[in-house]
Amino acid sequence: MMKQTEWGMLPDGKKVSLYTIKRNGTTLTASNYGCIITSLIVPDRHGNEGNIVFGYDSFEEYCKDDAYLGAAIGRYANRIGGAAFLLNGMGYHLTANEGKNTLHGGEGFHKRLWEVDTDEHSIIFRRISPDGEDGFPGNLTVSVEYAIQADGGLAITYEAETTRDTVLCLTNHSYFNLNGGGNIADHQLRIAAEHYTPVDKSNIPTGEILSVDGTEFDFRTLRPIGVYPFDHNFVLNKTQGIMVELYAPKSGRRIALTTDMPGMQLYTGCCLTPRKGRDGEQYGSGMSVCLETQHFPDSPNKPRFPSPLLRAGERFQSHTVFVFDVVEN
Ligand code: BGC
């Protein structure tokens, strides 16, 4: 089932829509504005459906949003230090939007209008990011697909091709709360990561790769998240299978995540200023969890980190899958 509804209009008169797909208990709504996931509904352990992502009521609120709620992030998710990098001996200067650094691509992908193709269980958004957009080289033909699998899981597939060598890091910025509200200190988390990448005062990695052993970053076995303000990149183990598990004992809802990206930003919304969300709900810090699969932050300037390089003519493809289920009492 696929349903399209009109949602709003951009200043240039272009229409913005919402697309809803539903399968095996999961209902996803997303927009061609920023590929924003506005709603993701799954049942709890008693079969009651509820929204597990933060959202706003109106298109206008998304236009004003400064926290990337539910959006696709590109060309480079997370930070590039000094808003610059060197590639093939050439210096590239990017849009600086967080002090002197670039966060989430600068102007980015999250407030652009994308082309759309829909199917019964999937939505594909496409756009061409022109050579020089935000300072990045190459015309980038990029697509983001949201598909609901037969098991009700959400599979996100990113594809891209560039006309000149460039760097690329795409993610989704959904804020999850598996109880549908309240704080997430009691959510339990497991991350298959032996290491994390520490950052300096402006959140740029120092370049070190440190062990999680004996630190607050040790999520190797499922445990409550607590109140520590997480905003850190984890180095995912190169293993097959479930890499991240998020479980809410209260509702019984669980997410099992797999990805082919080398890192994941765990962000518990510590910079999320208080605001009104969907249905008058009050959102703030420590009330949601972002699981942003990604290249390590500032990789274009950190030769020892896995390379985010996409060469001209090469085909980029990446998958992140969120499987939803419930744990009985
Ligand atoms: C970053 C945070 C940032 C937030 C913006 C996250 O991906 O890691 O540092 O404040 O996005 O909403």
Coordinates of C-alpha atoms and ligand atoms in Angstrom, one line a residue:
M1 CA 0.0 0.0 0.0
M2 CA 1.3 3.5 -0.9
K3 CA -0.6 6.7 -0.1
Q4 CA 0.5 10.2 -1.2
T5 CA -0.8 13.4 0.4
E6 CA 0.0 17.0 -0.3
W7 CA 1.9 18.6 2.6
G8 CA 3.1 22.1 1.7
M9 CA 4.6 24.4 -0.8
L10 CA 8.1 25.9 -1.2
P11 CA 8.6 29.6 -1.8
D12 CA 9.1 28.9 -5.5
G13 CA 5.7 27.3 -5.7
K14 CA 6.9 23.7 -5.9
K15 CA 4.7 21.2 -4.1
V16 CA 5.9 19.1 -1.2
S17 CA 4.2 15.7 -0.5
L18 CA 4.1 13.0 2.1
Y19 CA 4.3 9.3 1.1
T20 CA 3.1 6.5 3.4
I21 CA 4.0 2.8 3.0
K22 CA 2.8 0.0 5.3
R23 CA 3.8 -3.6 5.6
N24 CA 3.6 -6.3 8.3
G25 CA 2.9 -3.9 11.2
T26 CA 5.3 -1.1 10.2
T27 CA 4.0 2.2 8.8
L28 CA 6.5 4.7 7.5
T29 CA 5.7 8.3 6.2
A30 CA 8.4 10.3 4.5
S31 CA 8.6 13.5 2.4
N32 CA 10.3 14.5 -0.8
Y33 CA 11.5 17.5 1.3
G34 CA 14.9 16.4 2.7
C35 CA 13.8 12.7 2.5
I36 CA 12.5 13.4 6.0
I37 CA 11.0 10.4 7.8
T38 CA 8.1 12.2 9.6
S39 CA 6.6 9.1 11.2
L40 CA 7.5 5.5 11.9
I41 CA 4.8 3.5 13.6
V42 CA 5.3 0.0 15.0
P43 CA 3.4 -2.1 17.6
D44 CA 4.5 -2.5 21.3
R45 CA 4.4 -5.8 23.1
H46 CA 0.6 -5.5 23.6
G47 CA 0.1 -4.9 19.9
N48 CA -0.6 -1.1 20.4
E49 CA 0.8 1.0 17.5
G50 CA 2.9 4.0 18.4
N51 CA 5.3 6.4 16.8
I52 CA 8.9 5.7 17.6
V53 CA 10.5 8.8 16.0
F54 CA 10.4 12.5 16.8
G55 CA 8.4 14.7 14.4
Y56 CA 6.6 18.0 14.1
D57 CA 2.9 18.5 13.1
S58 CA 3.4 20.8 10.2
F59 CA 5.6 21.3 7.1
E60 CA 6.4 24.9 8.3
E61 CA 7.9 23.5 11.5
Y62 CA 10.2 21.2 9.4
C63 CA 11.3 24.2 7.3
K64 CA 12.4 26.0 10.5
D65 CA 13.9 22.9 12.1
D66 CA 17.6 23.2 13.1
A67 CA 18.0 19.7 14.5
Y68 CA 17.7 17.6 11.2
L69 CA 14.7 15.7 12.6
G70 CA 14.3 12.5 10.5
A71 CA 16.2 13.9 7.5
A72 CA 18.7 12.4 5.0
I73 CA 22.1 13.9 5.6
G74 CA 24.7 14.6 2.9
R75 CA 27.1 15.1 1.3
Y76 CA 29.0 14.6 4.4
A77 CA 27.2 13.5 7.6
N78 CA 28.8 14.8 10.8
R79 CA 31.8 17.2 10.8
I80 CA 34.6 18.2 8.5
G81 CA 37.2 20.2 10.5
G82 CA 38.1 23.7 9.2
A83 CA 35.4 23.3 6.5
A84 CA 38.1 22.1 4.1
F85 CA 39.9 19.1 2.8
L86 CA 42.6 18.1 0.3
L87 CA 41.8 15.6 -2.5
N88 CA 44.2 14.7 -5.3
G89 CA 46.4 17.7 -4.3
M90 CA 43.5 20.2 -4.6
G91 CA 42.1 22.1 -1.7
Y92 CA 38.3 22.2 -1.3
H93 CA 36.6 24.9 0.8
L94 CA 33.1 24.0 2.1
T95 CA 30.2 25.9 3.7
A96 CA 31.1 26.4 7.3
N97 CA 27.9 26.2 9.4
E98 CA 29.2 25.4 12.9
G99 CA 31.9 27.8 13.8
K100 CA 34.7 27.2 11.4
N101 CA 33.6 23.6 10.7
T102 CA 31.1 22.0 8.4
L103 CA 28.3 20.0 10.1
H104 CA 26.1 17.6 8.1
G105 CA 27.2 18.9 4.7
G106 CA 26.7 22.7 5.2
E107 CA 23.5 23.7 3.4
G108 CA 23.3 20.0 2.9
F109 CA 20.7 17.7 1.5
H110 CA 18.1 17.9 4.3
K111 CA 16.1 20.9 3.1
R112 CA 16.2 20.1 -0.6
L113 CA 13.3 18.9 -2.8
W114 CA 14.0 15.5 -4.2
E115 CA 12.4 13.6 -7.1
V116 CA 10.3 10.6 -6.1
D117 CA 9.5 7.1 -7.3
T118 CA 7.2 4.9 -5.3
D119 CA 6.3 1.3 -5.2
E120 CA 4.0 -0.7 -2.9
H121 CA 6.6 -1.1 -0.2
S122 CA 9.3 1.4 -1.1
I123 CA 10.0 5.1 -1.8
I124 CA 13.0 6.2 -3.7
F125 CA 14.2 9.8 -3.6
R126 CA 16.7 11.1 -6.1
R127 CA 18.5 14.3 -6.8
I128 CA 21.6 15.7 -8.5
S129 CA 23.9 17.6 -6.2
P130 CA 25.7 19.9 -8.6
D131 CA 29.5 20.2 -8.8
G132 CA 30.6 22.7 -6.2
E133 CA 27.5 22.5 -4.0
D134 CA 28.6 23.4 -0.5
G135 CA 32.1 23.3 -2.0
F136 CA 32.2 19.5 -2.8
P137 CA 33.5 18.4 -6.2
G138 CA 31.6 16.5 -8.8
N139 CA 28.0 16.3 -10.0
L140 CA 26.7 13.7 -7.6
T141 CA 23.6 11.7 -8.7
V142 CA 22.3 10.4 -5.4
S143 CA 19.3 8.3 -4.3
V144 CA 17.9 7.4 -0.9
E145 CA 15.5 4.5 -0.7
Y146 CA 13.2 3.6 2.2
A147 CA 11.8 0.1 1.8
I148 CA 9.8 -1.9 4.3
Q149 CA 10.9 -5.5 4.2
A150 CA 8.6 -8.5 4.4
D151 CA 9.5 -8.8 8.2
G152 CA 8.4 -5.1 8.7
G153 CA 12.0 -3.9 9.0
L154 CA 13.1 -0.6 7.4
A155 CA 15.9 -0.9 4.9
I156 CA 17.6 2.3 3.8
T157 CA 19.7 2.1 0.6
Y158 CA 22.0 4.9 -0.5
E159 CA 23.3 5.0 -4.0
A160 CA 25.5 7.6 -5.7
E161 CA 27.7 8.3 -8.7
T162 CA 30.0 11.3 -9.2
T163 CA 31.6 13.0 -12.3
R164 CA 34.7 14.0 -10.3
D165 CA 36.4 12.3 -7.3
T166 CA 34.6 13.4 -4.1
V167 CA 34.0 12.4 -0.5
L168 CA 30.7 11.0 0.6
C169 CA 29.0 10.1 3.9
L170 CA 25.2 9.7 3.9
T171 CA 23.0 8.9 6.9
N172 CA 19.5 9.4 8.4
H173 CA 18.9 11.6 11.4
S174 CA 15.9 10.0 13.0
Y175 CA 15.5 10.5 16.8
F176 CA 14.2 7.3 18.2
N177 CA 12.1 6.9 21.4
L178 CA 10.8 3.3 21.6
N179 CA 8.3 4.2 24.4
G180 CA 6.8 7.0 22.1
G181 CA 7.8 9.6 24.8
G182 CA 9.6 10.3 28.1
N183 CA 13.3 10.1 28.7
I184 CA 15.5 7.3 27.2
A185 CA 17.7 6.6 30.3
D186 CA 16.0 3.3 30.7
H187 CA 16.4 2.3 27.0
Q188 CA 19.0 -0.5 26.8
L189 CA 21.7 -0.4 24.2
R190 CA 24.3 -2.8 22.7
I191 CA 26.9 -1.7 20.2
A192 CA 29.3 -4.1 18.7
A193 CA 32.2 -1.7 19.0
E194 CA 35.5 -2.2 20.7
H195 CA 36.6 1.3 19.9
Y196 CA 35.4 4.9 19.6
T197 CA 36.9 8.1 18.1
P198 CA 37.5 10.8 20.8
V199 CA 36.9 14.4 19.9
D200 CA 38.3 17.8 20.8
K201 CA 36.3 20.8 22.2
S202 CA 34.7 21.5 18.8
N203 CA 33.7 17.9 18.3
I204 CA 36.4 17.2 15.7
P205 CA 38.1 13.7 16.2
T206 CA 41.6 13.9 17.6
G207 CA 42.5 11.1 15.2
E208 CA 42.9 8.6 18.0
I209 CA 41.0 5.3 18.0
L210 CA 40.6 4.3 21.7
S211 CA 39.3 1.2 23.4
V212 CA 35.9 1.4 25.0
D213 CA 37.1 -0.8 27.8
G214 CA 36.4 0.7 31.3
T215 CA 34.7 3.8 29.8
E216 CA 31.1 5.0 29.5
F217 CA 31.4 4.0 25.8
D218 CA 31.4 0.3 26.6
F219 CA 28.1 -1.0 25.2
R220 CA 29.5 -4.4 24.3
T221 CA 26.8 -6.0 26.3
L222 CA 23.2 -4.7 26.5
R223 CA 22.8 -2.1 29.3
P224 CA 20.8 1.0 30.1
I225 CA 21.9 4.2 28.3
G226 CA 21.6 6.3 31.4
V227 CA 22.0 10.1 31.4
Y228 CA 25.5 10.5 29.9
P229 CA 25.3 13.0 27.0
F230 CA 26.4 10.8 24.2
D231 CA 27.5 12.5 20.9
H232 CA 30.2 10.1 19.8
N233 CA 31.3 8.0 16.8
F234 CA 31.7 4.2 17.5
V235 CA 34.0 2.1 15.4
L236 CA 31.8 -0.8 14.5
N237 CA 33.3 -4.3 14.6
K238 CA 33.8 -5.8 11.2
T239 CA 31.3 -8.6 12.0
Q240 CA 28.3 -9.9 10.3
G241 CA 24.9 -9.8 11.9
I242 CA 23.3 -7.3 14.3
M243 CA 25.7 -4.5 15.2
V244 CA 23.4 -2.4 17.4
E245 CA 20.4 -3.3 19.5
L246 CA 18.1 -0.7 21.2
Y247 CA 15.5 -2.1 23.6
A248 CA 12.9 -0.4 25.7
P249 CA 11.8 -2.6 28.6
K250 CA 8.7 -0.5 29.2
S251 CA 7.1 -1.0 25.7
G252 CA 9.0 -4.1 24.8
R253 CA 10.0 -2.6 21.4
R254 CA 13.4 -3.4 20.1
I255 CA 15.5 -2.3 17.1
A256 CA 18.2 -4.5 15.6
L257 CA 20.5 -2.6 13.3
T258 CA 22.9 -3.8 10.6
T259 CA 25.0 -1.6 8.4
D260 CA 27.9 -1.7 6.0
M261 CA 29.2 1.6 7.2
P262 CA 32.3 1.6 9.4
G263 CA 31.0 3.9 12.1
M264 CA 27.9 5.0 14.0
Q265 CA 27.2 8.3 15.8
L266 CA 25.4 7.7 19.0
Y267 CA 23.6 11.0 19.8
T268 CA 21.2 11.3 22.8
G269 CA 20.0 14.7 21.7
C270 CA 22.2 16.6 24.2
C271 CA 22.1 19.7 22.0
L272 CA 18.4 19.5 21.3
T273 CA 17.0 22.7 22.7
P274 CA 13.5 22.3 24.3
R275 CA 10.8 22.5 21.6
K276 CA 7.2 21.5 20.8
G277 CA 7.0 18.3 18.8
R278 CA 4.2 16.2 17.4
D279 CA 0.8 16.5 19.1
G280 CA 2.1 19.2 21.5
E281 CA 4.7 16.8 23.0
Q282 CA 7.7 18.6 24.6
Y283 CA 11.0 17.4 23.2
G284 CA 14.4 18.0 24.8
S285 CA 17.8 16.5 25.6
G286 CA 18.0 12.9 26.8
M287 CA 14.6 12.0 25.3
S288 CA 15.7 10.2 22.1
V289 CA 18.5 8.3 20.5
C290 CA 20.0 8.9 17.0
L291 CA 21.8 5.9 15.5
E292 CA 23.6 7.6 12.6
T293 CA 25.5 5.0 10.6
Q294 CA 28.4 6.8 8.9
H295 CA 32.0 7.2 7.9
F296 CA 34.0 8.5 10.9
P297 CA 33.7 12.3 11.3
D298 CA 36.4 14.4 9.6
S299 CA 37.6 11.3 7.6
P300 CA 38.5 13.5 4.6
N301 CA 41.3 15.0 6.9
K302 CA 42.2 11.8 8.7
P303 CA 44.1 9.4 6.4
R304 CA 44.1 6.7 9.1
F305 CA 40.3 6.5 9.1
P306 CA 38.5 4.4 6.6
S307 CA 38.3 6.4 3.3
P308 CA 35.1 8.2 2.4
L309 CA 36.4 8.7 -1.2
L310 CA 34.1 8.1 -4.1
R311 CA 35.9 8.0 -7.4
A312 CA 34.5 9.4 -10.6
G313 CA 32.4 6.8 -12.4
E314 CA 32.4 4.4 -9.5
R315 CA 29.0 3.3 -8.1
F316 CA 28.5 3.8 -4.4
Q317 CA 25.9 1.7 -2.6
S318 CA 25.3 1.4 1.1
H319 CA 22.7 -0.3 3.3
T320 CA 21.5 0.2 6.8
V321 CA 18.6 -2.0 8.1
F322 CA 16.5 -1.4 11.2
V323 CA 14.5 -4.6 12.2
F324 CA 11.7 -4.0 14.7
D325 CA 10.4 -6.6 17.1
V326 CA 9.1 -6.9 20.6
V327 CA 10.4 -8.8 23.7
E328 CA 7.6 -10.3 25.7
N329 CA 7.5 -9.8 29.5
Ligands
BGC1 C1 25.7 15.5 15.8 C2 25.5 16.5 16.9 C3 24.6 17.7 16.4 C4 23.4 17.1 15.9 C5 22.5 18.2 15.2 C6 24.4 15.0 15.4 O1 24.5 14.2 14.3 O2 26.5 14.5 16.2 O3 26.7 17.0 17.4 O4 24.4 18.6 17.4 O5 23.6 16.1 14.9 O6 21.2 17.9 15.4

